[in-house]
PDB file of C-alpha atoms in Angstrom:
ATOM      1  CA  UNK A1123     161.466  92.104  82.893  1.00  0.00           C
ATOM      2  CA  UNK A1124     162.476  95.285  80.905  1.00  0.00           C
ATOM      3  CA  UNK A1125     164.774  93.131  78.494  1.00  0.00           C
ATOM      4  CA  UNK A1126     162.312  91.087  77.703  1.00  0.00           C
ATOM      5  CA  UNK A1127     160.337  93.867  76.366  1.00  0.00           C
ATOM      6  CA  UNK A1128     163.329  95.068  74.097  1.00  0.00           C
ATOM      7  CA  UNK A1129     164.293  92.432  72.785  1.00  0.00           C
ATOM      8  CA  UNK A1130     161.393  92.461  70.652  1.00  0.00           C
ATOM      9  CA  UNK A1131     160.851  93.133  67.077  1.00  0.00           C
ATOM     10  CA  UNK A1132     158.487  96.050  66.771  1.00  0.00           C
ATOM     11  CA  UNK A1133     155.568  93.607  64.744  1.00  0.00           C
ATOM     12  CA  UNK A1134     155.781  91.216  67.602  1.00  0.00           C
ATOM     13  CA  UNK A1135     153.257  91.192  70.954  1.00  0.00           C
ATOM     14  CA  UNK A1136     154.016  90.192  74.564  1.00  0.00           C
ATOM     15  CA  UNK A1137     152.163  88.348  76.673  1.00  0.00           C
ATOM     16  CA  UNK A1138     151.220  89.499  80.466  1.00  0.00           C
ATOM     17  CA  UNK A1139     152.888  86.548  81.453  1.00  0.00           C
ATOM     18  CA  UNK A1140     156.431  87.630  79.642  1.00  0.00           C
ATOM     19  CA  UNK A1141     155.876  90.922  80.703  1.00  0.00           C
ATOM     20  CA  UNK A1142     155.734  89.634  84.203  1.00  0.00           C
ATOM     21  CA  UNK A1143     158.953  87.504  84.329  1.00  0.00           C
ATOM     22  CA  UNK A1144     156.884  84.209  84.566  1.00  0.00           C
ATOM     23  CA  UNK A1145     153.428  83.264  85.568  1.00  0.00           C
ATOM     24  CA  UNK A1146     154.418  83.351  89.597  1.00  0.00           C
ATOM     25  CA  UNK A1147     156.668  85.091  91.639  1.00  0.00           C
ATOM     26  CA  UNK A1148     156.664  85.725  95.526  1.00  0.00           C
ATOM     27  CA  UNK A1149     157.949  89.562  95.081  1.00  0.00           C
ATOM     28  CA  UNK A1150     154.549  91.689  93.884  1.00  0.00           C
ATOM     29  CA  UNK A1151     157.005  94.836  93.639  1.00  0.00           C
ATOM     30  CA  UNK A1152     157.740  93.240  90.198  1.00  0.00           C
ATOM     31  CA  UNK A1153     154.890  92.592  88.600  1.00  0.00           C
ATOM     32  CA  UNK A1154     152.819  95.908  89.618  1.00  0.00           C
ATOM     33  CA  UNK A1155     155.877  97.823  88.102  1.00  0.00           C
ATOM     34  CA  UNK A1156     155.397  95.544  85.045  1.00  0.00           C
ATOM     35  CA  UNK A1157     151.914  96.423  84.976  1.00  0.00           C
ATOM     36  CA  UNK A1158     152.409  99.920  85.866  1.00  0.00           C
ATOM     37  CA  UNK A1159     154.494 100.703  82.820  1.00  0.00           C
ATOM     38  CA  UNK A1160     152.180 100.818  79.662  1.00  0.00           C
ATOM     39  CA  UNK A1161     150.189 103.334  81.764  1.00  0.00           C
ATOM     40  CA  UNK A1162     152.511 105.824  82.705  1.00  0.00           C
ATOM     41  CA  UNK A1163     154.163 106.127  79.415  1.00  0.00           C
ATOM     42  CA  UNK A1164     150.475 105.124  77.546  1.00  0.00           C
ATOM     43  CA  UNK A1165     150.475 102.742  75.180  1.00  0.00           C
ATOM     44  CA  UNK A1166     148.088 103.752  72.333  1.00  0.00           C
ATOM     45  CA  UNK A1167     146.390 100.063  72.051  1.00  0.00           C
ATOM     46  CA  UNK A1168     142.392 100.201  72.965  1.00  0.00           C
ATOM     47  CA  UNK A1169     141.394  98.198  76.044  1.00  0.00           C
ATOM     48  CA  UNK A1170     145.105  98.211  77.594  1.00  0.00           C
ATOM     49  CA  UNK A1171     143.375 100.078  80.795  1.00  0.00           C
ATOM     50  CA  UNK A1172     141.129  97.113  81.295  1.00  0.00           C
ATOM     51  CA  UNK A1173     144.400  94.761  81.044  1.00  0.00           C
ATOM     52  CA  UNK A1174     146.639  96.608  83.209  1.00  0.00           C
ATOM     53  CA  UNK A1175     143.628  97.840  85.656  1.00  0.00           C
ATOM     54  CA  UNK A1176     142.208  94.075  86.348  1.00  0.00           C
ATOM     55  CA  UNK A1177     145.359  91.868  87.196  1.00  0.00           C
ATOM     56  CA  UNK A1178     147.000  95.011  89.391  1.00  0.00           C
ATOM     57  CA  UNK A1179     143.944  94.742  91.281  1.00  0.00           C
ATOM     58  CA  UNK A1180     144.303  90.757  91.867  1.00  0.00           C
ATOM     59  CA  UNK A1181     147.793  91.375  93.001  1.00  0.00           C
ATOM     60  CA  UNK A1182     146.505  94.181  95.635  1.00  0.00           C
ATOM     61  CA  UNK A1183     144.029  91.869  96.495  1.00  0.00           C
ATOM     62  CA  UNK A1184     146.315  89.539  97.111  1.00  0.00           C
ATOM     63  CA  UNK A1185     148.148  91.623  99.184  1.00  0.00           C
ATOM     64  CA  UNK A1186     145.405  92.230 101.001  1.00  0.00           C
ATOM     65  CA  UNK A1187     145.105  88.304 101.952  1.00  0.00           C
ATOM     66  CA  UNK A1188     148.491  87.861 102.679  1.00  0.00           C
ATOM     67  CA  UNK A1189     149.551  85.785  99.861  1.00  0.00           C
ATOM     68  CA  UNK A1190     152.959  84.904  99.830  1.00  0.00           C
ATOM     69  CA  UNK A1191     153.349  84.758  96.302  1.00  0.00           C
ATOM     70  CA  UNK A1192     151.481  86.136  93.068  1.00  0.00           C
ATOM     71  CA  UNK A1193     148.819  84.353  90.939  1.00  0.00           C
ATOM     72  CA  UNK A1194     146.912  85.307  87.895  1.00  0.00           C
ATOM     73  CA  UNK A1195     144.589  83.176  85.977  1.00  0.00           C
ATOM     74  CA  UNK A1196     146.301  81.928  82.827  1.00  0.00           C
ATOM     75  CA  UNK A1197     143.887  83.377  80.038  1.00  0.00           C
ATOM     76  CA  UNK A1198     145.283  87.218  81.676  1.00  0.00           C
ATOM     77  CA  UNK A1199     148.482  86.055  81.226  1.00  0.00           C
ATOM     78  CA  UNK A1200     148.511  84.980  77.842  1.00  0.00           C
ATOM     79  CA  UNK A1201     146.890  88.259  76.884  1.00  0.00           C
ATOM     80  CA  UNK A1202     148.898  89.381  73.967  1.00  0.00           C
ATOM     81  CA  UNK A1203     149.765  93.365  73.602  1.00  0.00           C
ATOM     82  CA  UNK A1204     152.050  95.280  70.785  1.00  0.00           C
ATOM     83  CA  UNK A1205     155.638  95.139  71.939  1.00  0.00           C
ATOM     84  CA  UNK A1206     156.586  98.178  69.812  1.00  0.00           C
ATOM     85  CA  UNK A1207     154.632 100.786  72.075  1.00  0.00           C
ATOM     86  CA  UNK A1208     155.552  99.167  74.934  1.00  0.00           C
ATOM     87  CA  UNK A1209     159.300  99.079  74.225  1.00  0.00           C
ATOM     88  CA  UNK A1210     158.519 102.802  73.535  1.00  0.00           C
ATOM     89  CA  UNK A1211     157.289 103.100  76.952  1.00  0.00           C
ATOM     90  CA  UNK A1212     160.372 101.190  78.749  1.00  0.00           C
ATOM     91  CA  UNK A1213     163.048 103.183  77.209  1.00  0.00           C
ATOM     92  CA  UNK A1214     161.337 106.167  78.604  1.00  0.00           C
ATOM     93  CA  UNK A1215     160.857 104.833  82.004  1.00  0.00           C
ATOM     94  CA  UNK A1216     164.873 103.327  82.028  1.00  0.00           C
ATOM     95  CA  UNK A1217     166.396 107.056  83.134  1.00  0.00           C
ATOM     96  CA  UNK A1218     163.954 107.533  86.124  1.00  0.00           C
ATOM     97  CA  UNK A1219     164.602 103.821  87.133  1.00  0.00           C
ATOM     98  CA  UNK A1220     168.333 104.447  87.229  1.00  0.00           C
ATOM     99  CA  UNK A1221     167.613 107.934  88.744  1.00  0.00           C
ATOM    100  CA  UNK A1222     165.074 105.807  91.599  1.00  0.00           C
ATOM    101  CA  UNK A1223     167.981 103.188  91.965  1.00  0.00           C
ATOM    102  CA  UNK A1224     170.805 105.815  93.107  1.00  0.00           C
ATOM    103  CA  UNK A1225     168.134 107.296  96.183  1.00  0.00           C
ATOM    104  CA  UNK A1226     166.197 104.425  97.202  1.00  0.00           C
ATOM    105  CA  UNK A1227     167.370 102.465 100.356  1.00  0.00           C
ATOM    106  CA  UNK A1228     165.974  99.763 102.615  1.00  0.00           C
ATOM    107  CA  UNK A1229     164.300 101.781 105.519  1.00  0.00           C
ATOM    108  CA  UNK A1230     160.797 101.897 107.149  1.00  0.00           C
ATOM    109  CA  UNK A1231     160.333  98.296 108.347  1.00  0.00           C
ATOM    110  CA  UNK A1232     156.823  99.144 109.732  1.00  0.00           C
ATOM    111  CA  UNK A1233     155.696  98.646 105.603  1.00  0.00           C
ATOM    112  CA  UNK A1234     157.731  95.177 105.140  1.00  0.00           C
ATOM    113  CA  UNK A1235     155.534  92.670 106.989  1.00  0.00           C
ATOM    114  CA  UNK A1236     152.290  91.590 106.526  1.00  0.00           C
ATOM    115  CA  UNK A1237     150.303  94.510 108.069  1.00  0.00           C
ATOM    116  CA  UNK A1238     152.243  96.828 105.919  1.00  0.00           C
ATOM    117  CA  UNK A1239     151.695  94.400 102.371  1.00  0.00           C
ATOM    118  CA  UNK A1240     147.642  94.892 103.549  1.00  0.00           C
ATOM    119  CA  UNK A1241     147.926  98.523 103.484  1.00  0.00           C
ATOM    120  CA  UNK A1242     150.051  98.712 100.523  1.00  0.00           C
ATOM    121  CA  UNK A1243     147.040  96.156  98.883  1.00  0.00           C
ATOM    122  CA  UNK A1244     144.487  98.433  99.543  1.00  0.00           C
ATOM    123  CA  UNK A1245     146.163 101.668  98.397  1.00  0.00           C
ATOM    124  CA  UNK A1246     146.930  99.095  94.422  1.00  0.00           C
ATOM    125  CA  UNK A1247     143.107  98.186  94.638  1.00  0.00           C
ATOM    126  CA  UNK A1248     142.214 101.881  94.711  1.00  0.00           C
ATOM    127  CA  UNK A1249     144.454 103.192  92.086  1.00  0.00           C
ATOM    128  CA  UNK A1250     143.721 100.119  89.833  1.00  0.00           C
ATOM    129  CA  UNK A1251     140.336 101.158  90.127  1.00  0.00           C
ATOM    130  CA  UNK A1252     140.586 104.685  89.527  1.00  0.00           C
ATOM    131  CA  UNK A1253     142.347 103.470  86.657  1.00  0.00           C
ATOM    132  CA  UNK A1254     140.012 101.442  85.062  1.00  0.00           C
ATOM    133  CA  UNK A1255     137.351 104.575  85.072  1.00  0.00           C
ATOM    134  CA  UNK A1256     137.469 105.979  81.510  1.00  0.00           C
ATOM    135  CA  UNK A1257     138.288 109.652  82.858  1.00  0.00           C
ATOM    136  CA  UNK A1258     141.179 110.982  80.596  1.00  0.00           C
ATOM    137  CA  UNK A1259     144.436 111.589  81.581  1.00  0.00           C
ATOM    138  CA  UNK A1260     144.262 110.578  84.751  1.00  0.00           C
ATOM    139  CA  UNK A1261     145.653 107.235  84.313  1.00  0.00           C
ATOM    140  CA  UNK A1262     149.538 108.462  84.105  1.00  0.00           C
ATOM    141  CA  UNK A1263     149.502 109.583  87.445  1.00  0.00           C
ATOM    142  CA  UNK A1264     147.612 106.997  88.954  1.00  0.00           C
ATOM    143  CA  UNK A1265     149.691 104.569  87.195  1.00  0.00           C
ATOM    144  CA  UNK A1266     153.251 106.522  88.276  1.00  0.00           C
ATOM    145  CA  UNK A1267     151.910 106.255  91.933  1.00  0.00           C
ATOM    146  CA  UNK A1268     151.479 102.018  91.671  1.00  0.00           C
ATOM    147  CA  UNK A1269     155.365 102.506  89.946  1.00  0.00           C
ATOM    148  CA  UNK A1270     156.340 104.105  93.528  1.00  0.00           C
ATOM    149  CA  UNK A1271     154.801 101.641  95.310  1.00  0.00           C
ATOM    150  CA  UNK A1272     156.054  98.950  93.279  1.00  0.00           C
ATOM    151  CA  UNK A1273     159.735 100.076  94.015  1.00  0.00           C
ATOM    152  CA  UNK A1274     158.952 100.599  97.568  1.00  0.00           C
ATOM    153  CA  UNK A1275     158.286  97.063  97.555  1.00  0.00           C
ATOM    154  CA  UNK A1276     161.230  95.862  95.821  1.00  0.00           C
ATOM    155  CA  UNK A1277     163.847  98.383  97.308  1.00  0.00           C
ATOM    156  CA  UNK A1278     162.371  97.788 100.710  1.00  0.00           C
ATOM    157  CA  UNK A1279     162.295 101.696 100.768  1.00  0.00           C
ATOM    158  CA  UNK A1280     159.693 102.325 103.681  1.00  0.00           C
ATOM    159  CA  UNK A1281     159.509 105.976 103.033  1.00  0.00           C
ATOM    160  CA  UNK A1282     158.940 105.699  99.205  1.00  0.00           C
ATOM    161  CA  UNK A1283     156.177 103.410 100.203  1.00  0.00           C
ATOM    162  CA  UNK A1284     154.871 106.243 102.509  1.00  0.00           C
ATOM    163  CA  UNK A1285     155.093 108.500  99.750  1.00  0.00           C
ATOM    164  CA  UNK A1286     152.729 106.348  97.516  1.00  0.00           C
ATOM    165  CA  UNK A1287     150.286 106.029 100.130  1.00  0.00           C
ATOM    166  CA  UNK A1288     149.906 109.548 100.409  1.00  0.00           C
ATOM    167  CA  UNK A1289     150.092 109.509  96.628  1.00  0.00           C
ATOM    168  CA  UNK A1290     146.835 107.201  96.512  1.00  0.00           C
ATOM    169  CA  UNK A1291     144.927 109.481  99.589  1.00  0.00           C
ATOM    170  CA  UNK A1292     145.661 112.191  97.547  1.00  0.00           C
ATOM    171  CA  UNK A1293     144.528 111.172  93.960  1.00  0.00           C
ATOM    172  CA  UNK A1294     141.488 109.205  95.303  1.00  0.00           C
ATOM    173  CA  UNK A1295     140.571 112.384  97.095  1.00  0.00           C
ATOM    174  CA  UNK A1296     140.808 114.217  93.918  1.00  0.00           C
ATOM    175  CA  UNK A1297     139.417 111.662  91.860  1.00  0.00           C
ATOM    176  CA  UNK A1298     136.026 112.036  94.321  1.00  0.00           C
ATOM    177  CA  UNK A1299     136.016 115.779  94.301  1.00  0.00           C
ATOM    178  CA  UNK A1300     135.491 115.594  90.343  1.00  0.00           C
ATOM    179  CA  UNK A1301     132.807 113.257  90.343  1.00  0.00           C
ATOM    180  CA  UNK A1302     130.964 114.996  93.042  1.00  0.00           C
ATOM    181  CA  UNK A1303     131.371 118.384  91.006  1.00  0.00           C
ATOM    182  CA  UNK A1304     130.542 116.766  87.582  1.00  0.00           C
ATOM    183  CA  UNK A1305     127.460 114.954  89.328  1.00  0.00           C
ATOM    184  CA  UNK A1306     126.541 118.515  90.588  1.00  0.00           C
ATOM    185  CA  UNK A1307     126.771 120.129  87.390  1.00  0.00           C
ATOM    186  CA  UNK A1308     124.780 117.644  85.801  1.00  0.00           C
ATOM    187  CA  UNK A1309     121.755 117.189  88.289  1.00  0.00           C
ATOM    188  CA  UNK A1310     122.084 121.350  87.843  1.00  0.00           C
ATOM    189  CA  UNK A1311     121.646 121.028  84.274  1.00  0.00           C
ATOM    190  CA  UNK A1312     119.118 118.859  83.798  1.00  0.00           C
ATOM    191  CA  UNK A1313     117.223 120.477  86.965  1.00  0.00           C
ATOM    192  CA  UNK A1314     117.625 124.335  85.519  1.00  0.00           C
TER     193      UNK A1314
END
């Protein structure tokens, strides 16, 4: 997934489909890292939220149904974006992944079945939400928290999943907070 990004020239695009590793796949680790990249490293191209934010949500929708394997519509996937800020963004991500690699560890079954893929779907649906809400500099974080459930998946790591859950709790409950204080401040404002 990460090669294919490099081994572009820095005038060329990718498509979400290339960035994906194909246009199906039964592992939705994969392709929520994938997405989760450009965000947490952000890539300077206007509307990339909207194209990241939309197909993580139809994979943790699909999670939520139980799909066994991945689908997107083919007009996402041939969505083009720059490959030069995105190869930008996987050479920064490629320590951390090794660093991730040497501590993660199948454990936790209770997140590798079915019930634990629906919980995992809701907690994608949320932060691909929250990321598609033009509130800056938020989007790093949420994004990083998708990238730790994304290895959970793929590493099978139970407790890294349980970490990203409490990840998403935590950054929708912020995420709430601040609009209920900004719509306070602004009923107070226009009421004073």
């Amino acid at each position: 997934m990460f090669a294919a990004v490099l081994r572009r020239g820095d005038a060329e695009t990718i498509t979400v489909r290339e960035l994906l590793g194909g246009s199906e796949t039964s592992a939705f680790g994969i392709p929520l890292a994938a997405l989760a990249v450009p965000e947490i490293i952000p890539v300077p191209v206007p509307g990339v939220s909207l194209v990241i934010a939309i197909p993580t949500a139809m994979i943790g929708a699909q999670m939520v149904t139980a799909r066994d394997r991945v689908w997107l519509p083919p007009a996402l996937l041939d969505k083009r974006i720059p490959a030069k800020p995105l190869k930008r963004a996987v050479r920064a991500m490629l320590p951390l992944l090794r660093r991730i690699d040497g501590v993660t560890r199948p454990r936790g079954a209770v997140f590798h079945g079915k019930g634990g893929q629906r919980v995992v779907g809701v907690a994608v649906i949320i932060l691909a939400l929250l990321i598609a809400l033009p509130i800056p500099g938020t989007n790093a974080p949420l994004a990083l928290t998708i990238f730790i459930l994304a290895i959970g998946l793929i590493r099978r790591d139970g407790l890294l999943i349980a970490a990203g859950l409490l990840l998403t709790a935590a950054s929708a409950a912020l995420m709430a907070g601040a609009a209920l204080a900004l719509t306070e401040w602004l009923f107070g404002a226009l009421l004073a």
